[in-house]
Tab-separated table of C-alpha atoms in Angstrom:
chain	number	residue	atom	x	y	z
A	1	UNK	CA	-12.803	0.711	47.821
A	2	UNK	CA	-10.116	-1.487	47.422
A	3	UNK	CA	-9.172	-3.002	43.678
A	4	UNK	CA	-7.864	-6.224	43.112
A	5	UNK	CA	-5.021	-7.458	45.306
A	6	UNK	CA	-2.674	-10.423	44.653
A	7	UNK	CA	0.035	-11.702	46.573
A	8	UNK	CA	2.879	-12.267	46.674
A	9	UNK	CA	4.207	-9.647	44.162
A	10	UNK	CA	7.150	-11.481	43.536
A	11	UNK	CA	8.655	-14.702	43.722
A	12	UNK	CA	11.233	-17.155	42.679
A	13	UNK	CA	10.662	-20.979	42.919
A	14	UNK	CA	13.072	-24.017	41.301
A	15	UNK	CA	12.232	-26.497	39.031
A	16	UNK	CA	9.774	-29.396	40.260
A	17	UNK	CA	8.429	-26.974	43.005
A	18	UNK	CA	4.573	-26.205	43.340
A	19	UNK	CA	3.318	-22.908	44.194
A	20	UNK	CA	0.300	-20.594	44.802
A	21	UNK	CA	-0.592	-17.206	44.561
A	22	UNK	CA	-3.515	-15.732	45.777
A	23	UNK	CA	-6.646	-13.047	44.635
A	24	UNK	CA	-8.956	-11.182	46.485
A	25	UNK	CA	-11.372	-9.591	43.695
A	26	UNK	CA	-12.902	-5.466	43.608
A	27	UNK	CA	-15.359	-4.895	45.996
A	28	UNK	CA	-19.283	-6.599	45.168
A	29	UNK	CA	-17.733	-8.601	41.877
A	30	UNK	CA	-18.118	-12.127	42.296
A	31	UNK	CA	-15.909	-13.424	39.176
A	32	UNK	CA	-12.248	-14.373	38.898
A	33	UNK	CA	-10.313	-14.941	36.079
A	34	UNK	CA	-6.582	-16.180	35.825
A	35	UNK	CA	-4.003	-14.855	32.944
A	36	UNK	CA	-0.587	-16.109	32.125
A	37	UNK	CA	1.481	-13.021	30.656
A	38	UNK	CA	4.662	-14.172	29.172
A	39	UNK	CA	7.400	-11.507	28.994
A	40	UNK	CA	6.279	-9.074	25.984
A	41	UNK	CA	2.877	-11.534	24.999
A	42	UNK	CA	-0.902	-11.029	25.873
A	43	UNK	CA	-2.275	-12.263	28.541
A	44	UNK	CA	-2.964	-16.218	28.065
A	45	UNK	CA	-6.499	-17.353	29.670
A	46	UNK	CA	-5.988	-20.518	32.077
A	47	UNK	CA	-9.152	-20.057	33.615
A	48	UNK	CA	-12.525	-18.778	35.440
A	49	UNK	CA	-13.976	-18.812	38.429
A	50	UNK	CA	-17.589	-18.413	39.583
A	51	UNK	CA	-19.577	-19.939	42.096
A	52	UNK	CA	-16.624	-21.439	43.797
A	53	UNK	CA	-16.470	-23.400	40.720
A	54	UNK	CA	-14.403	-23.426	37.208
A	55	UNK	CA	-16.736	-22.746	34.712
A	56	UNK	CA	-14.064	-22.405	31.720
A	57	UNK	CA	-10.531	-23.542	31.187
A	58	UNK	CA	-8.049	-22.175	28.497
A	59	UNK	CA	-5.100	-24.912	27.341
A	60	UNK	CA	-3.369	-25.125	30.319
A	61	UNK	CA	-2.025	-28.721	31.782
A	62	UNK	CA	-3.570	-29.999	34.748
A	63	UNK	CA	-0.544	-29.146	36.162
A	64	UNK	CA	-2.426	-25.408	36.512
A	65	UNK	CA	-5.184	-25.932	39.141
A	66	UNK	CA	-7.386	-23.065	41.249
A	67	UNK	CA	-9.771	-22.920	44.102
A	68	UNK	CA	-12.467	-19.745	44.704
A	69	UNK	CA	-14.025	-19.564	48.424
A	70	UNK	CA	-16.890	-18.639	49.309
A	71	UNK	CA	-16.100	-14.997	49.923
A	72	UNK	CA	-15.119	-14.595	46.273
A	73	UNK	CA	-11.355	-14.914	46.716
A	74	UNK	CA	-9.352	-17.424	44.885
A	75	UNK	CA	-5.985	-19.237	44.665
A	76	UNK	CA	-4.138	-20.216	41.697
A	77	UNK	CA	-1.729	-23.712	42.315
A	78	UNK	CA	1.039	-24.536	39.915
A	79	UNK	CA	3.095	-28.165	40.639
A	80	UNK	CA	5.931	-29.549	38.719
A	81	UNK	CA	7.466	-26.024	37.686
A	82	UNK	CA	8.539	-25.609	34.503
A	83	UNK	CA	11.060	-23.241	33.269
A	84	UNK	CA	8.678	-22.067	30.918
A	85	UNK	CA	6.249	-21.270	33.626
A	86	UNK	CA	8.397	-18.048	34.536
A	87	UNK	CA	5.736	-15.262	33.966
A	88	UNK	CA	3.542	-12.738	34.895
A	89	UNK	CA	0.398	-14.321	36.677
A	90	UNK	CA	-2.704	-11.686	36.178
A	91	UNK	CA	-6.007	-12.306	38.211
A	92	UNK	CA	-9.299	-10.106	36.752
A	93	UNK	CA	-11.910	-9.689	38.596
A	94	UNK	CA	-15.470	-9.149	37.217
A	95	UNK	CA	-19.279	-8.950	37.641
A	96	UNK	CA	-21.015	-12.440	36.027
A	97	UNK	CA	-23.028	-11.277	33.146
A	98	UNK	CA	-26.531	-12.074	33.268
A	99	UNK	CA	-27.463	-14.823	31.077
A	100	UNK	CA	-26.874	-15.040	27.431
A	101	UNK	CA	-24.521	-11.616	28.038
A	102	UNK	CA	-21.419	-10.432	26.823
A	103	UNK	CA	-18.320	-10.025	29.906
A	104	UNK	CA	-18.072	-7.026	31.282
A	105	UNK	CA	-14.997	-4.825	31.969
A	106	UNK	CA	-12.332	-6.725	33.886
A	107	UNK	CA	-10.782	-5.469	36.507
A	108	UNK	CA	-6.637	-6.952	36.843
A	109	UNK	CA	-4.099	-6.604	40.223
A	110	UNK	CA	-0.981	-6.009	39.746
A	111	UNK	CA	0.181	-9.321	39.162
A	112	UNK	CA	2.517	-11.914	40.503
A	113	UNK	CA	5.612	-12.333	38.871
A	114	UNK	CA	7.318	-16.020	39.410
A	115	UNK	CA	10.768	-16.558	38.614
A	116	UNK	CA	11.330	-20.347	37.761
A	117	UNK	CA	15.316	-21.087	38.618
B	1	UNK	CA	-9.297	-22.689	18.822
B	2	UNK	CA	-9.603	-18.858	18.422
B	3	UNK	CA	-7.249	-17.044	17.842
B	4	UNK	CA	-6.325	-12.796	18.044
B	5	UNK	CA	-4.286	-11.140	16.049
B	6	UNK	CA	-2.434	-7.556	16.288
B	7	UNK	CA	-0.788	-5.743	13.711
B	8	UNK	CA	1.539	-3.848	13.954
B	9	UNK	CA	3.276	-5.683	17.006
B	10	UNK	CA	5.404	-2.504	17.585
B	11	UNK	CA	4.762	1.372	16.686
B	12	UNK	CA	7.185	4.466	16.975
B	13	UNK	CA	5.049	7.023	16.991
B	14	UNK	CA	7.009	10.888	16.954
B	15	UNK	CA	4.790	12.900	19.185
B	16	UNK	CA	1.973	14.611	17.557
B	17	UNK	CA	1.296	12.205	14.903
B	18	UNK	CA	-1.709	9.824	14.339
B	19	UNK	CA	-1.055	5.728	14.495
B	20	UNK	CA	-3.685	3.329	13.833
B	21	UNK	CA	-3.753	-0.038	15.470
B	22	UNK	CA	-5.499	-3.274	13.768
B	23	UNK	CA	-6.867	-6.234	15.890
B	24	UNK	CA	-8.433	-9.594	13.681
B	25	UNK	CA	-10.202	-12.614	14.829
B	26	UNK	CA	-10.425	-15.657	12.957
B	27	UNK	CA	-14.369	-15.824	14.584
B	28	UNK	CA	-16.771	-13.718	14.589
B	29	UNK	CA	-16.843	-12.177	18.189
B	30	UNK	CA	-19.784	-11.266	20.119
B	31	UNK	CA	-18.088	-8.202	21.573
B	32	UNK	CA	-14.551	-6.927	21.798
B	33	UNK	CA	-12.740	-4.779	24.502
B	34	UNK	CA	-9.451	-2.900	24.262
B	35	UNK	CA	-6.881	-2.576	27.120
B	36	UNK	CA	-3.738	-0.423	27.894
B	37	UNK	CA	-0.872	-1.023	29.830
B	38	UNK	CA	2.072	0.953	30.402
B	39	UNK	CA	5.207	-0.392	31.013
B	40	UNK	CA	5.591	-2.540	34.255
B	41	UNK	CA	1.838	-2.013	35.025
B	42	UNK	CA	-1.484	-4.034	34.823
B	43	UNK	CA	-3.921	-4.129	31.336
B	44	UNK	CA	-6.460	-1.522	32.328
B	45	UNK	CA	-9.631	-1.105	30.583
B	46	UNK	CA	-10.468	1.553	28.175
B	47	UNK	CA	-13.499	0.406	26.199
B	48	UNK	CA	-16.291	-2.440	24.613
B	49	UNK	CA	-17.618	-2.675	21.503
B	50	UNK	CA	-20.852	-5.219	20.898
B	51	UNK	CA	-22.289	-3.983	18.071
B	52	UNK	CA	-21.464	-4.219	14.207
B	53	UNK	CA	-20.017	-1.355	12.758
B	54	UNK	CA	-19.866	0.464	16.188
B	55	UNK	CA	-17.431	3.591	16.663
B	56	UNK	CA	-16.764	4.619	19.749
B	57	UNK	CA	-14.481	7.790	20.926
B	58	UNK	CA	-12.477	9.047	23.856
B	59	UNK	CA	-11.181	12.074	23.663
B	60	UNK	CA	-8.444	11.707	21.362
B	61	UNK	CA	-8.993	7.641	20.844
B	62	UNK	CA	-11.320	6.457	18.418
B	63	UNK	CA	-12.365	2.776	18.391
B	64	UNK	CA	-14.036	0.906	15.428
B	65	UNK	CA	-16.052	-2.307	15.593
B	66	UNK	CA	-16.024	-4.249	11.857
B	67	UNK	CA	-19.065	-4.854	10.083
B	68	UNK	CA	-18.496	-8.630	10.023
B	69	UNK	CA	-17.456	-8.435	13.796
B	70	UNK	CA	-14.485	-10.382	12.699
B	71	UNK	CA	-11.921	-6.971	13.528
B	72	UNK	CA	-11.377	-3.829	15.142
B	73	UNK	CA	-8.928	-0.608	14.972
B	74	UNK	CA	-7.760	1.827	17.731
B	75	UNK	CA	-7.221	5.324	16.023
B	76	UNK	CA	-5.077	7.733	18.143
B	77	UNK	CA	-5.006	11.239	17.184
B	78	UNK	CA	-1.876	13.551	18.136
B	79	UNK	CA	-0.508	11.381	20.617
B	80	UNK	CA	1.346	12.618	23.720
B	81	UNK	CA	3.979	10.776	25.497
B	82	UNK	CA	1.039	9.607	27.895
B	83	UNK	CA	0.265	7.051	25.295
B	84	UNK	CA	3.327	4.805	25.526
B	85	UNK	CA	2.056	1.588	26.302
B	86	UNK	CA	0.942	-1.741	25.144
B	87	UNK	CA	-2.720	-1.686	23.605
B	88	UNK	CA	-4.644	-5.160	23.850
B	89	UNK	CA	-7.832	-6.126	21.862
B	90	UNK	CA	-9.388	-9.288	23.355
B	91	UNK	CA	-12.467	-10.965	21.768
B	92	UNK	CA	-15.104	-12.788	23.234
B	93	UNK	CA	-16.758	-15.726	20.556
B	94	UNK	CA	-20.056	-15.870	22.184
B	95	UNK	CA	-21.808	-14.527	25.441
B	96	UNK	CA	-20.383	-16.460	28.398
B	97	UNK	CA	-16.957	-17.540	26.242
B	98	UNK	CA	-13.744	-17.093	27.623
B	99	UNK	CA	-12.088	-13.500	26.938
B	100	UNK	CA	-9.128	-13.946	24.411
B	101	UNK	CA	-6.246	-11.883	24.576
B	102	UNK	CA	-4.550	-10.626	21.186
B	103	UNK	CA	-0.789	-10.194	21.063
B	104	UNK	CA	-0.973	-6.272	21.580
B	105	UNK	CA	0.787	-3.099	19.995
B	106	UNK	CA	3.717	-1.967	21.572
B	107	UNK	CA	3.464	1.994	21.357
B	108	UNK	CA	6.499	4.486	21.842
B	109	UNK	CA	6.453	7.861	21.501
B	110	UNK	CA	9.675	9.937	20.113
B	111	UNK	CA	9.509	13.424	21.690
């Protein structure tokens, strides 16, 4: 049973460039969250996925946009790089709570890590 | 917005020894879940606590949920080496709220 899997591991982009990285969630979950992890910070939330639609959004710029298909995977775009935008890029995957419940466990690849020259 | 905090941000720990880590919200949270990753690895679960007061233990980890479900601590007991990591608390506000990430406590262990 495969985990999470994102790719590409690693990459390095210049200024002004767009770019996406891609998720394909654990096995039978159906949820897909997106974290930011600057170098020695938390995770920041940009947003979630369910349904093929986002259903929340942290305070990220437009500039941060994402896409799930109907099999569950997703894609997260970035245009306009940034320096600042040099970080670890997380994807979770999860089960969708029933309604009125609390998240459950998340499940995180092993990240993307994109290098902003 | 909400908002996580950590203290301490980083703990030397000399092997053997019990740490405590503190995580506070400025909301009350609905539930809160802690995380681990070691160094050039992936946050990976290790627990959720929903209800007030709630203590929770693995092994040699204990877990605490605050009455006011405004904080929680991570208690480890006699750590080993195996514990170096960084230690995440992230709070949900309500049911269905977005998962917020605290800073995290950055744990190394002197042998």
């Amino acid at each position: 049973d495969a985990g999470v899997t994102q790719s590409p591991t690693h990459l390095i982009k210049t200024r002004g460039q767009q770019v996406t990285l891609r998720c394909s969630p654990k096995s039978g979950h159906d949820t897909v969250s997106w974290y930011q992890q600057a170098l020695g910070q938390g995770p920041q939330f940009i947003f979630q996925y369910y349904e093929e639609e986002e259903r929340q959004r942290g305070n990220f710029p437009d500039r941060f946009s994402g896409h799930q298909f109907p099999n569950y995977s997703s894609e997260l775009n970035v245009n306009a790089l940034l320096l600042g935008d040099s970080a670890l890029y997380l994807c979770a995957s999860s089960l969708a709570p029933p309604s009125g419940g609390n998240t459950g466990e998340l499940f995180f690849g092993e990240g993307s890590r994109l290098t902003v020259l | 917005g909400q908002q996580v905090m950590q203290i301490p941000q980083y703990q030397h720990v000399q092997e053997g020894e019990d740490f405590t880590t503190y995580c506070n919200s400025s909301t009350t949270l609905s539930n809160i879940q802690w995380y681990k990753q070691r160094p050039g690895g992936h946050p990976v679960f290790l627990i959720q606590l929903v209800k007030s007061g709630e203590v929770k233990k693995q092994k040699r980890l204990t877990f605490q949920f605050g009455e006011a479900k405004k904080n929680s601590s991570l208690h480890i007991t006699a750590t080993q080496t195996t514990d170096v990591g960084t230690y995440f608390c992230a709070g949900q506000r309500a049911a269905g709220n977005k998962l917020t990430f605290g800073g995290g406590t950055r744990v190394l262990v002197k042998p």
